[in-house]
Tab-separated table of C-alpha atoms and ligand atoms in Angstrom:
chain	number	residue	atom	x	y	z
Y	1	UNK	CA	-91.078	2.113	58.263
Y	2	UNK	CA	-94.350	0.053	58.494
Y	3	UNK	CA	-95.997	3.695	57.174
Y	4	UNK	CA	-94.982	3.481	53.889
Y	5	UNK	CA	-96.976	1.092	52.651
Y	6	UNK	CA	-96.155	2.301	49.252
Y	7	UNK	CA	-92.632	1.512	49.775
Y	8	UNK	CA	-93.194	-1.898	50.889
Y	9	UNK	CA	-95.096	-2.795	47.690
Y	10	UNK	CA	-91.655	-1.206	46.209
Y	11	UNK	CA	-89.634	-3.363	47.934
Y	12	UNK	CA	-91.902	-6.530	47.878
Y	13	UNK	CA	-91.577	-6.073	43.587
Y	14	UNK	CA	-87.933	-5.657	43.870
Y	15	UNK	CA	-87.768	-8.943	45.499
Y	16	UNK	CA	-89.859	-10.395	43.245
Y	17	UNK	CA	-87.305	-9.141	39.949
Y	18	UNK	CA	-84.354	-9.959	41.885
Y	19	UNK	CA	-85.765	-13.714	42.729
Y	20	UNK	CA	-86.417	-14.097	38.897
Y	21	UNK	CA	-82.928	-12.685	37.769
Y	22	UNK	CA	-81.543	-15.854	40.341
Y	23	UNK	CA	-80.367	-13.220	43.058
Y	24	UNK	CA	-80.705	-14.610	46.468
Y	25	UNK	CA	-83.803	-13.272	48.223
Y	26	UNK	CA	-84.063	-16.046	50.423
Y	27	UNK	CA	-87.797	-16.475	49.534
Y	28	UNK	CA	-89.171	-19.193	47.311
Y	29	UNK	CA	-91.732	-17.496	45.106
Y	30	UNK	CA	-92.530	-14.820	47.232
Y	31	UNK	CA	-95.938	-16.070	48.541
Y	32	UNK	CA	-94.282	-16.658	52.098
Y	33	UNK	CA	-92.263	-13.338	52.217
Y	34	UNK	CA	-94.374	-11.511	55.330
Y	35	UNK	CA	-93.687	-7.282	55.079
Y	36	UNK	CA	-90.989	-8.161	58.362
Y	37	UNK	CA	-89.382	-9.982	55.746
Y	38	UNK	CA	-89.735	-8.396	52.786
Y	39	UNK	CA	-87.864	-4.545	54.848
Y	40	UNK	CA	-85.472	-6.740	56.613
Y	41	UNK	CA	-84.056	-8.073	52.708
Y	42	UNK	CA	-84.489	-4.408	51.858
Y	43	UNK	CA	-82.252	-2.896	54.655
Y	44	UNK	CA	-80.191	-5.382	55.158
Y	45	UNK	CA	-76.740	-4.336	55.069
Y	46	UNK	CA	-74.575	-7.349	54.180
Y	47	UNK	CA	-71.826	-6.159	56.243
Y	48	UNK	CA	-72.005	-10.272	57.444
Y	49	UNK	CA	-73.116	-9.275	60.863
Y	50	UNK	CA	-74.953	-12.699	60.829
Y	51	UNK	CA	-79.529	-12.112	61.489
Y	52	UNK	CA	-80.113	-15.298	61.070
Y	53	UNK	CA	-82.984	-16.291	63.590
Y	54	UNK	CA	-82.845	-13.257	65.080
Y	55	UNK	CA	-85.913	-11.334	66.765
Y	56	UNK	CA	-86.693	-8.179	64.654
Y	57	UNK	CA	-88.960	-6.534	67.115
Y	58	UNK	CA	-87.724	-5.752	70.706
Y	59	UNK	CA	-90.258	-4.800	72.952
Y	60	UNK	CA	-88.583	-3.280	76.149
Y	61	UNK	CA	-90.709	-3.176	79.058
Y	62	UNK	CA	-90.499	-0.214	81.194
Y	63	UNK	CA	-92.731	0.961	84.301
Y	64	UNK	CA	-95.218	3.962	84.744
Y	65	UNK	CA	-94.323	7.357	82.340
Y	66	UNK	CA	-93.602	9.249	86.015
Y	67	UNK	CA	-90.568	6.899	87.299
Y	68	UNK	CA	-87.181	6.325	85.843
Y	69	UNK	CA	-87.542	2.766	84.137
Y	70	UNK	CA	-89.780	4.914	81.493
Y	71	UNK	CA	-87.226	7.199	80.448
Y	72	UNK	CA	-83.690	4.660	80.590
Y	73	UNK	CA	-86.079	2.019	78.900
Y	74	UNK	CA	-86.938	3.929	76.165
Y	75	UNK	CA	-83.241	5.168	75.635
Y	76	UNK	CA	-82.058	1.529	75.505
Y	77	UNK	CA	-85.039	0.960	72.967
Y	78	UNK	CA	-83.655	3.767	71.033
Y	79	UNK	CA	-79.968	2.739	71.436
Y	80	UNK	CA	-80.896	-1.119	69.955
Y	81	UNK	CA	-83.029	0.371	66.993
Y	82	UNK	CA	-80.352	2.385	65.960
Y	83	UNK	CA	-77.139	0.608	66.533
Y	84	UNK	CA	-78.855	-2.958	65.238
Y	85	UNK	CA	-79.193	-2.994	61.540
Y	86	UNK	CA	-82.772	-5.265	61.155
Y	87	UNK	CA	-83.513	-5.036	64.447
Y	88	UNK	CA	-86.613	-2.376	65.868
Y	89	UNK	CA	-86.891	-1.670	69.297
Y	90	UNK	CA	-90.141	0.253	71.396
Y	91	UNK	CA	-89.790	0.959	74.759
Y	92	UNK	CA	-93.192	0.791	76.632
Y	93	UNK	CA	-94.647	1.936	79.905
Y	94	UNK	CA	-96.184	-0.684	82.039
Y	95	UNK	CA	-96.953	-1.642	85.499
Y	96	UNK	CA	-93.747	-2.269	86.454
Y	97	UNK	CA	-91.083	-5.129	88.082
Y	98	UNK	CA	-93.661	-8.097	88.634
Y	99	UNK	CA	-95.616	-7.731	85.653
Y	100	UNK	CA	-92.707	-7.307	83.339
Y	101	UNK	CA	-90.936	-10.057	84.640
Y	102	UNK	CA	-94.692	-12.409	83.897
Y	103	UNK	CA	-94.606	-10.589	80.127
Y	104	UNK	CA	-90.820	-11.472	79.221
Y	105	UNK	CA	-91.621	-15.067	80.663
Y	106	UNK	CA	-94.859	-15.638	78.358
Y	107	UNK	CA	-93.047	-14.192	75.117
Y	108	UNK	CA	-94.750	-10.908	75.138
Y	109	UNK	CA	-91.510	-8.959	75.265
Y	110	UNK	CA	-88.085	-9.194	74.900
Y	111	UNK	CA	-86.403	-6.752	77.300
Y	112	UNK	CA	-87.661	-5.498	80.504
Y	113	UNK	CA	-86.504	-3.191	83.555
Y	114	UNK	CA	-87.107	-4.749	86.899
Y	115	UNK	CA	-86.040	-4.661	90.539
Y	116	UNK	CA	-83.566	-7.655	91.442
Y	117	UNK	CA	-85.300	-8.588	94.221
Y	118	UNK	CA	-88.704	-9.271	92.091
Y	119	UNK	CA	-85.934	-10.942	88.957
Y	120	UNK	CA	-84.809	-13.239	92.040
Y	121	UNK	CA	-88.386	-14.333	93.032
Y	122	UNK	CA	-89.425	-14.630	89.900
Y	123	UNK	CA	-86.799	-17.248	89.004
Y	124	UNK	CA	-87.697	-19.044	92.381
Y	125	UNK	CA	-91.065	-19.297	91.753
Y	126	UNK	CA	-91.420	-17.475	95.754
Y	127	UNK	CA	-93.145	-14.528	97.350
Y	128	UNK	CA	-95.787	-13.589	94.623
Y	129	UNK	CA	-94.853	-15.876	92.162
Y	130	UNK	CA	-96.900	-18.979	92.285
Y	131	UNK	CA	-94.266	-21.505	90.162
Y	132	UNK	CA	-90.566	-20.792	88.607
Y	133	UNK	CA	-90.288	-18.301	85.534
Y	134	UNK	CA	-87.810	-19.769	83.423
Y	135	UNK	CA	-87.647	-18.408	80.166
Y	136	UNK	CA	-85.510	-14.934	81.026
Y	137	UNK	CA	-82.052	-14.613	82.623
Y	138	UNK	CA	-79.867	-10.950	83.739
Y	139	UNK	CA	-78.028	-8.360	81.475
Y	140	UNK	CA	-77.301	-5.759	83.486
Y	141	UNK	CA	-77.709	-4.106	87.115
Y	142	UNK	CA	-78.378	0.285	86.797
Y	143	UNK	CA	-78.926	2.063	89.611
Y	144	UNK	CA	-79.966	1.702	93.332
Y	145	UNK	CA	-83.775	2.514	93.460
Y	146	UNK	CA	-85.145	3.964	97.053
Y	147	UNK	CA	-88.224	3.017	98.672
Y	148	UNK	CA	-89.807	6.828	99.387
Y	149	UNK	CA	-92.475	7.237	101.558
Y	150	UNK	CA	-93.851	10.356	100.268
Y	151	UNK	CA	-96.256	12.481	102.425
Y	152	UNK	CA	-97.192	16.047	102.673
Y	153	UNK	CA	-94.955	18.365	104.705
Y	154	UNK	CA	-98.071	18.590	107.006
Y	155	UNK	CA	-99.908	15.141	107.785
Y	156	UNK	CA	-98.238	14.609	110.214
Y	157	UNK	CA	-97.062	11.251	109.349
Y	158	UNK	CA	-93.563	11.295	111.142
Y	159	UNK	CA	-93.405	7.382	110.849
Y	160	UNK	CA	-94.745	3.858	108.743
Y	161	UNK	CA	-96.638	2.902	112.014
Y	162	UNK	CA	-98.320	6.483	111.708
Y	163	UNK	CA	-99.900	4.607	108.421
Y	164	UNK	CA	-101.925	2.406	110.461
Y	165	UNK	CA	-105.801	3.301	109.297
Y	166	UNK	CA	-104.297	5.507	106.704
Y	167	UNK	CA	-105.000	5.588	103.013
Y	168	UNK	CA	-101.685	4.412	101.763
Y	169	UNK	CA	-100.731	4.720	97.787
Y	170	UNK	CA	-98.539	1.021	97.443
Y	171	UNK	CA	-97.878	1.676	94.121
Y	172	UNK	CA	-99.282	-0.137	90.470
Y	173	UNK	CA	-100.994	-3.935	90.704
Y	174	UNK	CA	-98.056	-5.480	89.604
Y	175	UNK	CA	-95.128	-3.386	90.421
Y	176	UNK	CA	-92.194	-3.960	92.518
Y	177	UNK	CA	-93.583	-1.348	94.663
Y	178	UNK	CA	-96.313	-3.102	96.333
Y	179	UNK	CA	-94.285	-6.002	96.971
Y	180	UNK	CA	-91.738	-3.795	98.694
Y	181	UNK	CA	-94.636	-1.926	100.559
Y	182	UNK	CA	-95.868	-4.913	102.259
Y	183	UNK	CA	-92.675	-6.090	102.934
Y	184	UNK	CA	-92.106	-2.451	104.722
Y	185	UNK	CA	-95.625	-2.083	106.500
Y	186	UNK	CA	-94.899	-5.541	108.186
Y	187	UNK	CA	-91.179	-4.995	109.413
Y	188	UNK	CA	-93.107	-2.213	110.867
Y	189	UNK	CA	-95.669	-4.387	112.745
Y	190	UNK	CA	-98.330	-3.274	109.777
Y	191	UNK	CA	-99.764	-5.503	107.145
Y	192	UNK	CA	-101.551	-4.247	103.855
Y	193	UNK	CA	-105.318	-4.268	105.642
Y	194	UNK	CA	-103.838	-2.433	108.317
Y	195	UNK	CA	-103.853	0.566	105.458
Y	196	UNK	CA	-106.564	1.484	103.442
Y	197	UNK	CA	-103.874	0.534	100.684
Y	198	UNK	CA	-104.397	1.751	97.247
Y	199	UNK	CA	-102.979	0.439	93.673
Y	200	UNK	CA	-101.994	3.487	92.212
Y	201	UNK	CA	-99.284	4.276	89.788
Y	202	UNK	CA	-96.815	7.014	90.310
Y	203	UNK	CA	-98.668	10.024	88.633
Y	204	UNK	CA	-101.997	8.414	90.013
Y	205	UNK	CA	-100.392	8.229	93.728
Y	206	UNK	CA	-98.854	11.904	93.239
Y	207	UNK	CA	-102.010	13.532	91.987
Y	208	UNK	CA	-104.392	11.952	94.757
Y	209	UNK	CA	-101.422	12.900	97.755
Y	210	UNK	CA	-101.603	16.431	96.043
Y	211	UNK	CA	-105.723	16.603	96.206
Y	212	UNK	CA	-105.787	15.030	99.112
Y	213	UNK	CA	-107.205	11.658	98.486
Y	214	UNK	CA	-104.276	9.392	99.619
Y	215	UNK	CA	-102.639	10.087	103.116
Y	216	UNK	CA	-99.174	9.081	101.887
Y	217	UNK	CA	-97.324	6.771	98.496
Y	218	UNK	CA	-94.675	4.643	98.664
Y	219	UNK	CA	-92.388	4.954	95.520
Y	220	UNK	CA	-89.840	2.232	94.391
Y	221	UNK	CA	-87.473	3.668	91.692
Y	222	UNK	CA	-84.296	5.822	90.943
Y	223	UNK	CA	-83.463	9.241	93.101
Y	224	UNK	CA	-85.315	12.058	91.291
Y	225	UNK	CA	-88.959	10.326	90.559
Y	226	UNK	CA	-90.603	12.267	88.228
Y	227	UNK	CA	-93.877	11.636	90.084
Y	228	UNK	CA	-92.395	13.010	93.367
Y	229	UNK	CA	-89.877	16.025	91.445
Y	230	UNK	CA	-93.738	16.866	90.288
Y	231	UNK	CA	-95.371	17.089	93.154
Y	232	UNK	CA	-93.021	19.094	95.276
Y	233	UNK	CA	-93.017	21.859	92.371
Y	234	UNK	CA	-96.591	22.556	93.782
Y	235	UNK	CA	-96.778	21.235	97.486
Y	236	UNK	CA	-94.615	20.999	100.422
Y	237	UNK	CA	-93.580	17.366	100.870
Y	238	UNK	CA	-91.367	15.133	102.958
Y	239	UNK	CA	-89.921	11.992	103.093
Y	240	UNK	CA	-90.559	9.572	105.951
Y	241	UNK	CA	-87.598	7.385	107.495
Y	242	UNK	CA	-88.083	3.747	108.526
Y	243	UNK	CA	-86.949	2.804	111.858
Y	244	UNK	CA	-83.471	1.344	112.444
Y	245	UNK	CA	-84.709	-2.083	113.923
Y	246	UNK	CA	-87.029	-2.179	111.018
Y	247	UNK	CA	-84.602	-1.379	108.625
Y	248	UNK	CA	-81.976	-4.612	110.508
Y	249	UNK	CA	-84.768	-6.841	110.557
Y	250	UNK	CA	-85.222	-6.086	106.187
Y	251	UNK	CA	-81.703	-6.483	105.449
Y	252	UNK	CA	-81.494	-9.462	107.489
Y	253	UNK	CA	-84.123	-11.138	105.935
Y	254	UNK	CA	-84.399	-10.289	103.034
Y	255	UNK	CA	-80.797	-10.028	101.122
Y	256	UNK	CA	-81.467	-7.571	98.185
Y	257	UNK	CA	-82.265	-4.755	100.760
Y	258	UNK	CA	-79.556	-2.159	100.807
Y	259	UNK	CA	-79.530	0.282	103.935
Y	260	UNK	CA	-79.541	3.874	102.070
Y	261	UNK	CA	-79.924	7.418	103.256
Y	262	UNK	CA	-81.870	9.602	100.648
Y	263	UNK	CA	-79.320	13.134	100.645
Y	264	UNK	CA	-81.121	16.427	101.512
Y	265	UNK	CA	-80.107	17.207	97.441
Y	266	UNK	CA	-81.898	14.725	96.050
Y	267	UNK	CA	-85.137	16.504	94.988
Y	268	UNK	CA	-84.553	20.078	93.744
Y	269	UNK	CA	-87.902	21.592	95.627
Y	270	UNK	CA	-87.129	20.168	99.011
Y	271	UNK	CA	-84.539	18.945	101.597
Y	272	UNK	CA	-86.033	16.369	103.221
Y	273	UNK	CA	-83.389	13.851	104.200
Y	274	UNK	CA	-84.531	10.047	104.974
Y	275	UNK	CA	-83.261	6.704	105.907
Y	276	UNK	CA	-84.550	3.961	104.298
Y	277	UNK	CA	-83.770	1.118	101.922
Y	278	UNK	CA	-83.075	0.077	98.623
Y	279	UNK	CA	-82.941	-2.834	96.044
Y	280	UNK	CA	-80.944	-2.316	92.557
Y	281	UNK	CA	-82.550	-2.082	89.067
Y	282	UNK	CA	-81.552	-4.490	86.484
Y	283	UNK	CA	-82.476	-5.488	82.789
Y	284	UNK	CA	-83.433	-9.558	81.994
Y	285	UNK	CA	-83.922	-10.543	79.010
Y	286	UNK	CA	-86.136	-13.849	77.074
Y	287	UNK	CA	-84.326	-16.971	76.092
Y	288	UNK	CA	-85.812	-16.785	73.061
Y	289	UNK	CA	-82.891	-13.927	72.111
Y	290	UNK	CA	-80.612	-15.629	70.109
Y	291	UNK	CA	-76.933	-15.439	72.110
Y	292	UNK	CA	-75.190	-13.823	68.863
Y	293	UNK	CA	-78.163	-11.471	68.872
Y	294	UNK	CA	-77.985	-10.515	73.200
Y	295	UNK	CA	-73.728	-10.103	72.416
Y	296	UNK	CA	-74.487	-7.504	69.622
Y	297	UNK	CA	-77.872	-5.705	71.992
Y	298	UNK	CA	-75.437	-5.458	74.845
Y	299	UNK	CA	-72.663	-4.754	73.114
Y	300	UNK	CA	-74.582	-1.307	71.634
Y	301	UNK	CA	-76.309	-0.785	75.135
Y	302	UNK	CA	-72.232	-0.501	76.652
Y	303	UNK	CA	-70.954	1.458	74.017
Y	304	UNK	CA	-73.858	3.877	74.290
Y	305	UNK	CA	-73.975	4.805	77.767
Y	306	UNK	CA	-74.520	8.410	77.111
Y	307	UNK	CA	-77.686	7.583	76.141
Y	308	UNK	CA	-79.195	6.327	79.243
Y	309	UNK	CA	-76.958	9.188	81.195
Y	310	UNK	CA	-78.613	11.747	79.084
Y	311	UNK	CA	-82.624	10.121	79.906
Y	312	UNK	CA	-82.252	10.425	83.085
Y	313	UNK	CA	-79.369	11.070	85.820
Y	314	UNK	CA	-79.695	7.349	87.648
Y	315	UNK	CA	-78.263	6.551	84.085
Y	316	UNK	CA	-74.792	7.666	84.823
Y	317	UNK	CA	-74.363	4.795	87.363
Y	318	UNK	CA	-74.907	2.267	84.599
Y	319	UNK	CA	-71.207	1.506	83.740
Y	320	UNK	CA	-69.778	-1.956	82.557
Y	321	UNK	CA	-67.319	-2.332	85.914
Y	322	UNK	CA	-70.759	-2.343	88.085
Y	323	UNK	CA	-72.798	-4.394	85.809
Y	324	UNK	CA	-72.825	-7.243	87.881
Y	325	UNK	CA	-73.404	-5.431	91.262
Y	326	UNK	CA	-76.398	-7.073	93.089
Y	327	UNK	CA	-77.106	-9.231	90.172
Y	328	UNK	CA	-79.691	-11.547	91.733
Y	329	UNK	CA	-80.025	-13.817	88.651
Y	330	UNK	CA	-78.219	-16.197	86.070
Y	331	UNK	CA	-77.060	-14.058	82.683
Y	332	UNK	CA	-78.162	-14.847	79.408
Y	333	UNK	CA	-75.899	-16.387	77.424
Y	334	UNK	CA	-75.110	-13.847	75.082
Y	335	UNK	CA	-74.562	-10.904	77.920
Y	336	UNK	CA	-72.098	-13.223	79.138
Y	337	UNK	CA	-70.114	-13.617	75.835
Y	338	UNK	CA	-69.798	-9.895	75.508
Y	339	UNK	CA	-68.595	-9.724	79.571
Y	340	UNK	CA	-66.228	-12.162	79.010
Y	341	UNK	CA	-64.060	-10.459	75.891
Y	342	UNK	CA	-63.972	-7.428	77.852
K	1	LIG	N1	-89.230	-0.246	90.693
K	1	LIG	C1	-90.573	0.134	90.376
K	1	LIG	C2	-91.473	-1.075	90.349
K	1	LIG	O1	-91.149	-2.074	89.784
K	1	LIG	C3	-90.680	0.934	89.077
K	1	LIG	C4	-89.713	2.057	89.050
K	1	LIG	C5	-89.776	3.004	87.880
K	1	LIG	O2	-90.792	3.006	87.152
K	1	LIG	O3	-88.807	3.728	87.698
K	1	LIG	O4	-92.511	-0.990	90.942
C-alpha cells in the first residue's frame, strides 16, 4: 500500500476535510499524522475490534529460504496481514533460532520461529547467551525438527566420529544448528576444532556437499529440508545415525532432545533411514505486542491452519491440542487468553 504514494496524498487530504468538518480523525491538525497513520484511519474498519496501541508492522523472523521456518513463517506472515485489519505482516529469511531470538529481544521484530531448546537458553541467559533475554515469551510449539547429518552416499562417513579432521557444514552463525552441532560432535567425543567446521547456511552447505567442498552438513529443521530434498534430486546421499550411548547421554543432559528415527520415506529421492535426535519448533513473540493484539494474531494463526499445512507438510502437525507440547518457555499474555477460552 506504501506504493501508492498518490493515494496516500488522497487519503492524507481526506483527513484533513474530515478534521475540519469536526469528524474524528484522531489527529490534531494533521502535522503529526505519519503515512502509518494516515492508511491505518483510511482502512480502518470500525467494526470496534479495538487498535489502540497496537503494532502495525509484524516482522516474522524465519531462517534460511532452503529450510522449513522460511516457508511456515511466511504463511503465518500472510495469515496475520490478511486476517488483521491495520495490521501488515513480512515474513523474512534470516540466520535462524539464536539470532532471531537476539532480534525479537532488541525490538527488531515481532514474531520469530525458533528451536525450544535455543527459546529456553535464551530466557536463561545459558549456553550461548551471555545474560537473560527478557523481552519475548512462547505462542506456539509446530513440528519436531531432526538433526540430519547429511553426507554423500559415498564418503564414507558411516559415523559423527568419522568427522574427526573433516570439513563439517554446522550450519548459519547464529542458527540453532550450530549450537546443536557442537552439542552432537562432543556427545561423540568431538568438539568444533576437531572439524574443519564451516558456517554455512542450508543452500550454502548443500551446494558445497554437492561440489565437493564440505565432507558432510548437519541440518536442524522439519522432515523434508528443502536444502537436502535439493540435493538428492542430483546426488546420491545418506543420512548418518548417532550412536545409541551418544544419543542417552543427549537426552539425559540435555532435556529438549527427543530420541527420533528419520523413516526411509522421508525424502522422496532416497531411503536412507537414521537414528538421531530432535528438538521441537516453536513461535515467541516481543512483549511489546499488546495482549488484545497477541489474542486476535493467534487467534487468526489457529483458525488458519491450512495455511501453514499448505507451505509446507511439517505444517500439518501444528494443531491447537499440541500447542503446548515441549513448550520450553513462559506464554505471552495474550496467547494465553486465547488458550484459555478454548
Ligand atoms: N532450526 C534451524 C535453526 O535454527 C532452522 C530451521 C529452518 O530454517 O527450517 O538453525
Amino acid at each position: 500500500m506504501k506504493k501508492f504514494s498518490w493515494l496516500l496524498v488522497l487519503m492524507l487530504t481526506l483527513s484533513f476535510v474530515l478534521a475540519a468538518c469536526g469528524g474524528d480523525s484522531g489527529g490534531d491538525g494533521g502535522e503529526e499524522t505519519t503515512e502509518d497513520e494516515t492508511t491505518e484511519e483510511g482502512e480502518s474498519s470500525g467494526d470496534g475490534a479495538s487498535g489502540e496501541g497496537w503494532v502495525e508492522n509484524i516482522t516474522v523472523l524465519t531462517g534460511g529460504e532452503a529450510g522449513v521456518y522460511f516457508p511456515i513463517g511466511v504463511a503465518m506472515a500472510d495469515i496475520i496481514d490478511s486476517q488483521l485489519e491495520d495490521v501488515s505482516a513480512t515474513g523474512v529469511s534470516s540466520g535462524a533460532s539464536v539470532s532471531n531470538a537476539e532480534q525479537l529481544n532488541n525490538g527488531e521484530a515481532q514474531l520469530a520461529l525458533v528451536q525450544n531448546d535455543i527459546a529456553y537458553y535464551g530466557v536463561e541467559g545459558t549456553n550461548m547467551f551471555e545474560e537473560p533475554l527478557e523481552n519475548y515469551s512462547g505462542v506456539l510449539t509446530l513440528y519436531p525438527e531432526t538433526i540430519q547429518l547429511v553426507t554423500l552416499a559415498d564418503s564414507g562417513i558411516e559415523s559423527v566420529s568419522d568427522l574427526e579432521g573433516m570439513r563439517v557444514a554446522i550450519g548459519d552463525v547464529g542458527s540453532g544448528t550450530e549450537a546443536n552441532a557442537t552439542q552432537i560432535l562432543e556427545a561423540h567425543g568431538l568438539s568444533e576444532s576437531d572439524v574443519d567446521a564451516q558456517y554455512l547456511d542450508f543452500a550454502d552447505a548443500s551446494t558445497n556437499l554437492q561440489d565437493g567442498n564440505v565432507d558432510a552438513a548437519f541440518v536442524t529443521a522439519g522432515t523434508p529440508t528443502g536444502a537436502i530434498q535439493e540435493l538428492s534430486a542430483s546426488a546420491d546421499v545418506k543420512l548418518v545415525s548417532f550412536d545409541q550411548e551418544a544419543i542417552d547421554s543427549l537426552t539425559e543432559e540435555y532435556s529438549y532432545y527427543t530420541q527420533h528415527e528419520i523413516p526411509a520415506d522421508a525424502y522422496e529421492n532416497f531411503d536412507s533411514t537414521a537414528t538421531t535426535v530432535a528438538v521441537q519448533a516453536m513461535v515467541i513473540a516481543s512483549n511489546d505486542i499488546p495482549d488484545d493484539q497477541m489474542y486476535e494474531m493467534t487467534k487468526a494463526l489457529f483458525e488458519n491452519l491450512d495455511d501453514l499445512s499448505n507451505a509446507h507438510v511439517r505444517g500439518e502437525e501444528v494443531t491447537l491440542d499440541t500447542a503446548q507440547d515441549g513448550m520450553s518457555i513462559d506464554l505471552h499474555s495474550g496467547a494465553q487468553q486465547y488458550y484459555d477460552e478454548q
